[in-house]
Coordinates of C-alpha atoms in Angstrom, one line a residue:
X11 CA 6.0 -16.3 15.9
X12 CA 5.8 -15.5 12.2
X13 CA 7.9 -17.7 9.8
X14 CA 9.5 -15.0 7.7
X15 CA 10.4 -17.5 5.0
X16 CA 6.7 -18.0 4.2
X17 CA 5.2 -14.5 4.8
X18 CA 2.9 -13.7 1.9
X19 CA 2.3 -10.0 2.5
X20 CA 4.3 -7.1 3.9
X21 CA 2.2 -4.0 4.9
X22 CA 4.5 -1.0 5.1
X23 CA 3.2 2.1 7.0
X24 CA 5.2 5.4 7.2
X25 CA 4.4 7.1 10.5
X26 CA 4.8 10.7 11.3
X27 CA 2.8 12.4 14.1
X28 CA -0.3 10.3 13.6
X29 CA -1.0 9.3 17.2
X30 CA -4.6 10.2 16.7
X31 CA -5.2 7.6 13.9
X32 CA -2.5 5.0 13.9
X33 CA -4.2 2.8 16.5
X34 CA -7.4 2.5 14.5
X35 CA -5.3 1.8 11.4
X36 CA -3.4 -1.0 13.1
X37 CA -6.6 -2.5 14.4
X38 CA -7.9 -2.7 10.9
X39 CA -4.9 -4.8 10.0
X40 CA -5.0 -7.0 13.1
X41 CA -8.6 -7.8 12.2
X42 CA -7.6 -9.3 8.8
X43 CA -9.2 -12.6 8.1
X44 CA -5.9 -13.9 6.7
X45 CA -3.1 -13.4 9.1
X46 CA -0.2 -14.5 6.8
X47 CA 1.5 -11.1 6.7
X48 CA 3.9 -8.8 8.6
X49 CA 3.4 -5.1 9.4
X50 CA 6.4 -2.8 9.1
X51 CA 5.8 0.6 10.8
X52 CA 8.5 3.2 10.0
X53 CA 8.5 5.9 12.6
X54 CA 9.7 9.0 10.7
X55 CA 11.0 11.0 13.7
X56 CA 7.6 11.7 15.2
X57 CA 7.5 14.3 17.9
X58 CA 4.1 13.2 19.4
X59 CA 3.1 9.8 21.0
X60 CA 3.2 7.9 17.7
X61 CA 6.2 5.8 18.6
X62 CA 4.7 4.8 22.0
X63 CA 1.6 3.6 20.2
X64 CA 3.7 1.6 17.7
X65 CA 5.8 0.0 20.4
X66 CA 2.6 -1.0 22.3
X67 CA 1.3 -2.8 19.2
X68 CA 4.7 -4.4 18.6
X69 CA 4.7 -5.8 22.1
X70 CA 1.2 -7.2 21.7
X71 CA 1.5 -8.6 18.2
X72 CA 4.6 -10.4 17.0
X73 CA 3.8 -9.6 13.3
X74 CA 4.3 -5.8 14.0
X75 CA 7.8 -4.5 13.4
X76 CA 8.8 -1.0 14.3
X77 CA 11.7 0.8 12.6
X78 CA 12.8 4.3 13.5
X79 CA 14.6 7.0 11.5
X80 CA 15.3 10.7 11.9
X81 CA 12.6 12.7 10.1
X82 CA 13.4 12.3 6.4
X83 CA 10.0 12.1 4.8
X84 CA 7.5 9.5 3.6
X85 CA 9.6 8.4 0.6
X86 CA 12.6 7.5 2.7
X87 CA 10.3 5.8 5.3
X88 CA 8.8 3.6 2.6
X89 CA 12.2 2.8 1.1
X90 CA 13.3 1.8 4.6
X91 CA 10.3 -0.5 4.9
X92 CA 10.9 -2.1 1.5
X93 CA 14.5 -3.0 2.6
X94 CA 13.2 -4.9 5.6
X95 CA 10.2 -6.5 3.9
X96 CA 10.0 -10.3 3.6
X97 CA 6.7 -10.9 2.0
X98 CA 6.0 -12.2 -1.5
X99 CA 3.9 -9.1 -2.0
X100 CA 4.2 -5.6 -0.6
X101 CA 1.2 -3.3 0.2
X102 CA 1.5 0.3 1.3
X103 CA -0.9 1.8 3.8
X104 CA -0.9 5.3 5.2
X105 CA -1.1 5.6 8.9
X106 CA -4.5 7.2 9.0
X107 CA -6.3 4.9 6.5
X108 CA -8.1 1.6 7.0
X109 CA -8.3 -1.8 5.3
X110 CA -11.4 -3.9 4.9
X111 CA -10.9 -7.1 7.0
X112 CA -11.0 -9.3 3.9
X113 CA -8.4 -7.3 1.9
X114 CA -5.4 -9.6 2.4
X115 CA -7.4 -12.8 2.3
X116 CA -9.2 -11.9 -0.9
X117 CA -6.2 -10.3 -2.7
X118 CA -3.9 -13.2 -1.9
X119 CA -6.5 -15.7 -3.0
X120 CA -7.0 -13.8 -6.2
X121 CA -3.2 -13.7 -6.7
X122 CA -2.9 -17.5 -6.3
X123 CA -5.8 -18.2 -8.6
X124 CA -4.3 -16.0 -11.4
X125 CA -0.7 -17.4 -11.2
X126 CA 0.8 -14.8 -8.9
X127 CA 0.7 -11.7 -11.2
X128 CA 3.1 -8.8 -10.9
X129 CA 0.5 -6.3 -9.8
X130 CA -3.0 -6.6 -8.3
X131 CA -5.1 -3.5 -8.0
X132 CA -8.3 -3.2 -5.9
X133 CA -10.5 -0.2 -5.5
X134 CA -10.9 2.3 -2.7
X135 CA -13.5 4.5 -1.1
X136 CA -13.3 7.6 1.1
X137 CA -13.4 7.6 4.9
X138 CA -14.4 10.7 6.9
X139 CA -14.8 11.2 10.6
X140 CA -18.5 10.5 10.5
X141 CA -18.9 8.0 7.6
X142 CA -17.5 4.7 6.5
X143 CA -18.3 3.6 2.9
X144 CA -19.0 -0.2 3.0
X145 CA -18.0 -2.6 0.3
X146 CA -20.8 -3.2 -2.0
X147 CA -22.5 -6.6 -2.3
X148 CA -22.6 -6.3 -6.1
X149 CA -20.1 -8.2 -8.2
X150 CA -17.1 -6.4 -9.7
X151 CA -15.7 -7.5 -13.0
X152 CA -12.1 -8.8 -13.2
X153 CA -9.6 -7.5 -15.7
X154 CA -6.7 -9.9 -16.2
X155 CA -3.7 -9.0 -18.3
X156 CA -1.5 -12.1 -18.9
X157 CA 1.3 -10.4 -20.8
X158 CA 3.2 -7.2 -21.2
X159 CA 1.4 -6.4 -24.5
X160 CA -2.0 -6.9 -22.9
X161 CA -0.9 -4.7 -20.0
X162 CA 0.2 -1.9 -22.3
X163 CA -2.9 -2.2 -24.5
X164 CA -5.2 -1.9 -21.6
X165 CA -3.3 0.7 -19.6
X166 CA -6.3 3.1 -19.7
X167 CA -8.1 0.8 -17.3
X168 CA -5.3 1.3 -14.7
X169 CA -4.5 5.0 -15.5
X170 CA -7.1 6.1 -12.9
X171 CA -5.0 4.5 -10.2
X172 CA -1.6 5.8 -11.2
X173 CA -1.6 8.5 -8.5
X174 CA -2.3 6.0 -5.7
X175 CA -0.3 3.2 -4.1
X176 CA -3.1 2.2 -1.7
X177 CA -5.2 -0.9 -2.6
X178 CA -2.4 -2.5 -4.5
X179 CA -0.2 -5.6 -4.1
X180 CA 3.3 -5.2 -5.6
X181 CA 5.6 -8.2 -6.1
X182 CA 8.5 -7.6 -3.8
X183 CA 10.9 -9.5 -6.0
X184 CA 10.1 -7.2 -9.0
X185 CA 10.8 -4.1 -6.8
X186 CA 14.1 -5.5 -5.5
X187 CA 15.4 -6.9 -8.8
X188 CA 14.7 -3.7 -10.6
X189 CA 16.0 -1.5 -7.8
X190 CA 12.7 0.5 -7.7
X191 CA 12.5 3.1 -4.9
X192 CA 10.6 6.2 -4.0
X193 CA 12.2 9.4 -5.2
X194 CA 13.3 11.2 -2.1
X195 CA 13.9 14.4 -4.0
X196 CA 10.3 15.2 -4.7
X197 CA 7.7 16.1 -2.1
X198 CA 4.4 15.8 -4.1
X199 CA 3.0 12.9 -5.9
X200 CA 5.8 10.5 -5.0
X201 CA 3.2 7.7 -5.2
X202 CA 2.7 8.3 -8.9
X203 CA 6.4 8.4 -9.6
X204 CA 6.9 5.1 -7.9
X205 CA 4.0 3.6 -9.8
X206 CA 5.3 4.8 -13.2
X207 CA 8.7 3.1 -12.4
X208 CA 6.9 -0.1 -11.3
X209 CA 4.5 -0.2 -14.2
X210 CA 7.4 0.0 -16.6
X211 CA 8.4 -3.6 -15.6
X212 CA 5.0 -5.1 -15.0
X213 CA 4.1 -8.1 -17.3
X214 CA 1.0 -9.5 -15.6
X215 CA -1.8 -7.6 -13.8
X216 CA -5.2 -8.1 -12.3
X217 CA -7.7 -5.3 -11.6
X218 CA -10.5 -6.0 -9.2
X219 CA -12.3 -2.8 -8.4
X220 CA -13.7 -3.8 -5.0
X221 CA -13.2 -0.9 -2.6
X222 CA -11.1 -2.6 0.1
X223 CA -9.0 0.5 0.9
X224 CA -10.5 3.4 2.9
X225 CA -8.8 6.8 2.5
X226 CA -9.2 9.3 5.3
X227 CA -9.6 12.7 3.6
X228 CA -7.7 15.4 5.3
X229 CA -6.9 18.9 4.1
X230 CA -3.2 18.3 3.7
X231 CA -3.7 14.9 1.9
X232 CA -1.1 14.4 -0.8
X233 CA -3.8 13.2 -3.2
X234 CA -4.9 16.8 -3.6
X235 CA -1.5 18.2 -4.5
X236 CA -0.2 19.3 -7.9
X237 CA 1.7 16.8 -10.0
X238 CA 5.2 17.8 -10.9
X239 CA 5.5 18.4 -14.7
X240 CA 8.4 16.0 -15.2
X241 CA 6.3 13.1 -14.0
X242 CA 3.4 14.1 -16.3
X243 CA 5.9 13.9 -19.1
X244 CA 7.1 10.5 -18.0

């Protein structure tokens, strides 16, 4: 059994009608080379076999927790996951994407070596049905910001990632203490809105652009949608 008092990472997955992909996604998590984490799957009122797949994994792996809610959208699902998370860091994963097996190990090792920063940002690559972009063997330079002033001065290095919550570790304590949540009143680019709220309280940050997160590109992917003007203004 997992000792919740010492869980280092909480991986939150909103799940809605993803029976085709969620098994592969969960397998990518179960194959992590560091197992000090919990997985919180939030079933958002799925009408297919998604819940059955989740329950099967919860029965097989004690680190998998399944929450269910009436269909209320991805933002409500993630907020629900945050409320139940116990890890020092939170990472968000979509139910059709994949993690490199060393994601948690390397990111937590990096976090410890850099004094447990407020935000750690890795890179990502795209995954399609017939291709899997591998992590390059080349070295990726680190960007370390040890203060709020450094973070603000170097924001341009992180701006590329503002639309995405994948490939990041967020400090749970910072989310809870500042009551940061996903805006349930918007349907597009809710990831960016969350990041802007979180970035506003970040003091320390590490960017390590290794592509550990693999996005599955689908036609209805939110990454292709229009950004609401009020969040561009923010």
